[in-house]
């Protein structure tokens, strides 16, 4: 079967319109986690390089888990 070749081509594809908002929300959540953990450690005078790296790594892990995949559906 030959592919359709009409003017509606790309308009038939489905796009996730909320993807950009979901990425921003993921960045916000990871940023809030990082800020709170760093402030908590700094406020209790327990902040060190090792603990700072741990908090940055946990914030990055949260971002990776929450970041949505970019999905498109349609012909071709």
C-alpha positions as protocol buffer text, in pm:
chain_id: "A"
residue {
  index: 1
  type: UNK
  ca { x: 0 y: 0 z: 0 }
}
residue {
  index: 2
  type: UNK
  ca { x: 144 y: 337 z: -100 }
}
residue {
  index: 3
  type: UNK
  ca { x: 173 y: 609 z: 164 }
}
residue {
  index: 4
  type: UNK
  ca { x: -75 y: 892 z: 153 }
}
residue {
  index: 5
  type: UNK
  ca { x: 51 y: 1209 z: -2 }
}
residue {
  index: 6
  type: UNK
  ca { x: -197 y: 1483 z: 76 }
}
residue {
  index: 7
  type: UNK
  ca { x: -185 y: 1826 z: 237 }
}
residue {
  index: 8
  type: UNK
  ca { x: -285 y: 1695 z: 582 }
}
residue {
  index: 9
  type: UNK
  ca { x: 40 y: 1498 z: 634 }
}
residue {
  index: 10
  type: UNK
  ca { x: 199 y: 1634 z: 955 }
}
residue {
  index: 11
  type: UNK
  ca { x: -135 y: 1752 z: 1094 }
}
residue {
  index: 12
  type: UNK
  ca { x: -239 y: 1387 z: 1132 }
}
residue {
  index: 13
  type: UNK
  ca { x: 37 y: 1329 z: 1388 }
}
residue {
  index: 14
  type: UNK
  ca { x: -33 y: 1353 z: 1760 }
}
residue {
  index: 15
  type: UNK
  ca { x: 201 y: 1562 z: 1974 }
}
residue {
  index: 16
  type: UNK
  ca { x: 222 y: 1586 z: 2352 }
}
residue {
  index: 17
  type: UNK
  ca { x: 125 y: 1948 z: 2410 }
}
residue {
  index: 18
  type: UNK
  ca { x: 207 y: 1938 z: 2782 }
}
residue {
  index: 19
  type: UNK
  ca { x: 559 y: 1795 z: 2745 }
}
residue {
  index: 20
  type: UNK
  ca { x: 740 y: 2127 z: 2793 }
}
residue {
  index: 21
  type: UNK
  ca { x: 537 y: 2204 z: 3105 }
}
residue {
  index: 22
  type: UNK
  ca { x: 611 y: 1859 z: 3245 }
}
residue {
  index: 23
  type: UNK
  ca { x: 984 y: 1910 z: 3189 }
}
residue {
  index: 24
  type: UNK
  ca { x: 970 y: 2248 z: 3367 }
}
residue {
  index: 25
  type: UNK
  ca { x: 785 y: 2084 z: 3657 }
}
residue {
  index: 26
  type: UNK
  ca { x: 1053 y: 1814 z: 3675 }
}
residue {
  index: 27
  type: UNK
  ca { x: 1326 y: 2079 z: 3689 }
}
residue {
  index: 28
  type: UNK
  ca { x: 1136 y: 2267 z: 3960 }
}
residue {
  index: 29
  type: UNK
  ca { x: 1091 y: 1957 z: 4176 }
}
residue {
  index: 30
  type: UNK
  ca { x: 1458 y: 1863 z: 4146 }
}
residue {
  index: 31
  type: UNK
  ca { x: 1563 y: 2222 z: 4216 }
}
residue {
  index: 32
  type: UNK
  ca { x: 1344 y: 2245 z: 4525 }
}
residue {
  index: 33
  type: UNK
  ca { x: 1484 y: 1917 z: 4657 }
}
residue {
  index: 34
  type: UNK
  ca { x: 1839 y: 2038 z: 4599 }
}
residue {
  index: 35
  type: UNK
  ca { x: 1776 y: 2377 z: 4759 }
}
residue {
  index: 36
  type: UNK
  ca { x: 1604 y: 2233 z: 5065 }
}
residue {
  index: 37
  type: UNK
  ca { x: 1866 y: 1966 z: 5130 }
}
residue {
  index: 38
  type: UNK
  ca { x: 2155 y: 2210 z: 5085 }
}
residue {
  index: 39
  type: UNK
  ca { x: 1987 y: 2469 z: 5309 }
}
residue {
  index: 40
  type: UNK
  ca { x: 1913 y: 2208 z: 5574 }
}
residue {
  index: 41
  type: UNK
  ca { x: 2270 y: 2083 z: 5576 }
}
residue {
  index: 42
  type: UNK
  ca { x: 2409 y: 2439 z: 5574 }
}
residue {
  index: 43
  type: UNK
  ca { x: 2177 y: 2540 z: 5859 }
}
residue {
  index: 44
  type: UNK
  ca { x: 2295 y: 2252 z: 6075 }
}
residue {
  index: 45
  type: UNK
  ca { x: 2664 y: 2309 z: 5983 }
}
residue {
  index: 46
  type: UNK
  ca { x: 2692 y: 1961 z: 5835 }
}
residue {
  index: 47
  type: UNK
  ca { x: 2738 y: 2065 z: 5472 }
}
residue {
  index: 48
  type: UNK
  ca { x: 3055 y: 1927 z: 5320 }
}
residue {
  index: 49
  type: UNK
  ca { x: 3177 y: 1860 z: 4969 }
}
residue {
  index: 50
  type: UNK
  ca { x: 3077 y: 1493 z: 4988 }
}
residue {
  index: 51
  type: UNK
  ca { x: 2729 y: 1569 z: 5117 }
}
residue {
  index: 52
  type: UNK
  ca { x: 2685 y: 1844 z: 4857 }
}
residue {
  index: 53
  type: UNK
  ca { x: 2774 y: 1600 z: 4580 }
}
residue {
  index: 54
  type: UNK
  ca { x: 2529 y: 1350 z: 4728 }
}
residue {
  index: 55
  type: UNK
  ca { x: 2248 y: 1608 z: 4724 }
}
residue {
  index: 56
  type: UNK
  ca { x: 2325 y: 1714 z: 4367 }
}
residue {
  index: 57
  type: UNK
  ca { x: 2326 y: 1348 z: 4258 }
}
residue {
  index: 58
  type: UNK
  ca { x: 1993 y: 1282 z: 4429 }
}
residue {
  index: 59
  type: UNK
  ca { x: 1838 y: 1591 z: 4265 }
}
residue {
  index: 60
  type: UNK
  ca { x: 1966 y: 1477 z: 3924 }
}
residue {
  index: 61
  type: UNK
  ca { x: 1825 y: 1129 z: 3986 }
}
residue {
  index: 62
  type: UNK
  ca { x: 1487 y: 1280 z: 4074 }
}
residue {
  index: 63
  type: UNK
  ca { x: 1494 y: 1484 z: 3753 }
}
residue {
  index: 64
  type: UNK
  ca { x: 1577 y: 1177 z: 3543 }
}
residue {
  index: 65
  type: UNK
  ca { x: 1292 y: 982 z: 3701 }
}
residue {
  index: 66
  type: UNK
  ca { x: 1038 y: 1262 z: 3659 }
}
residue {
  index: 67
  type: UNK
  ca { x: 1144 y: 1386 z: 3316 }
}
residue {
  index: 68
  type: UNK
  ca { x: 886 y: 1267 z: 3062 }
}
residue {
  index: 69
  type: UNK
  ca { x: 985 y: 1100 z: 2738 }
}
residue {
  index: 70
  type: UNK
  ca { x: 906 y: 1292 z: 2419 }
}
residue {
  index: 71
  type: UNK
  ca { x: 650 y: 1086 z: 2231 }
}
residue {
  index: 72
  type: UNK
  ca { x: 495 y: 1144 z: 1890 }
}
residue {
  index: 73
  type: UNK
  ca { x: 245 y: 927 z: 1713 }
}
residue {
  index: 74
  type: UNK
  ca { x: 130 y: 930 z: 1352 }
}
residue {
  index: 75
  type: UNK
  ca { x: 210 y: 795 z: 1011 }
}
residue {
  index: 76
  type: UNK
  ca { x: 576 y: 778 z: 914 }
}
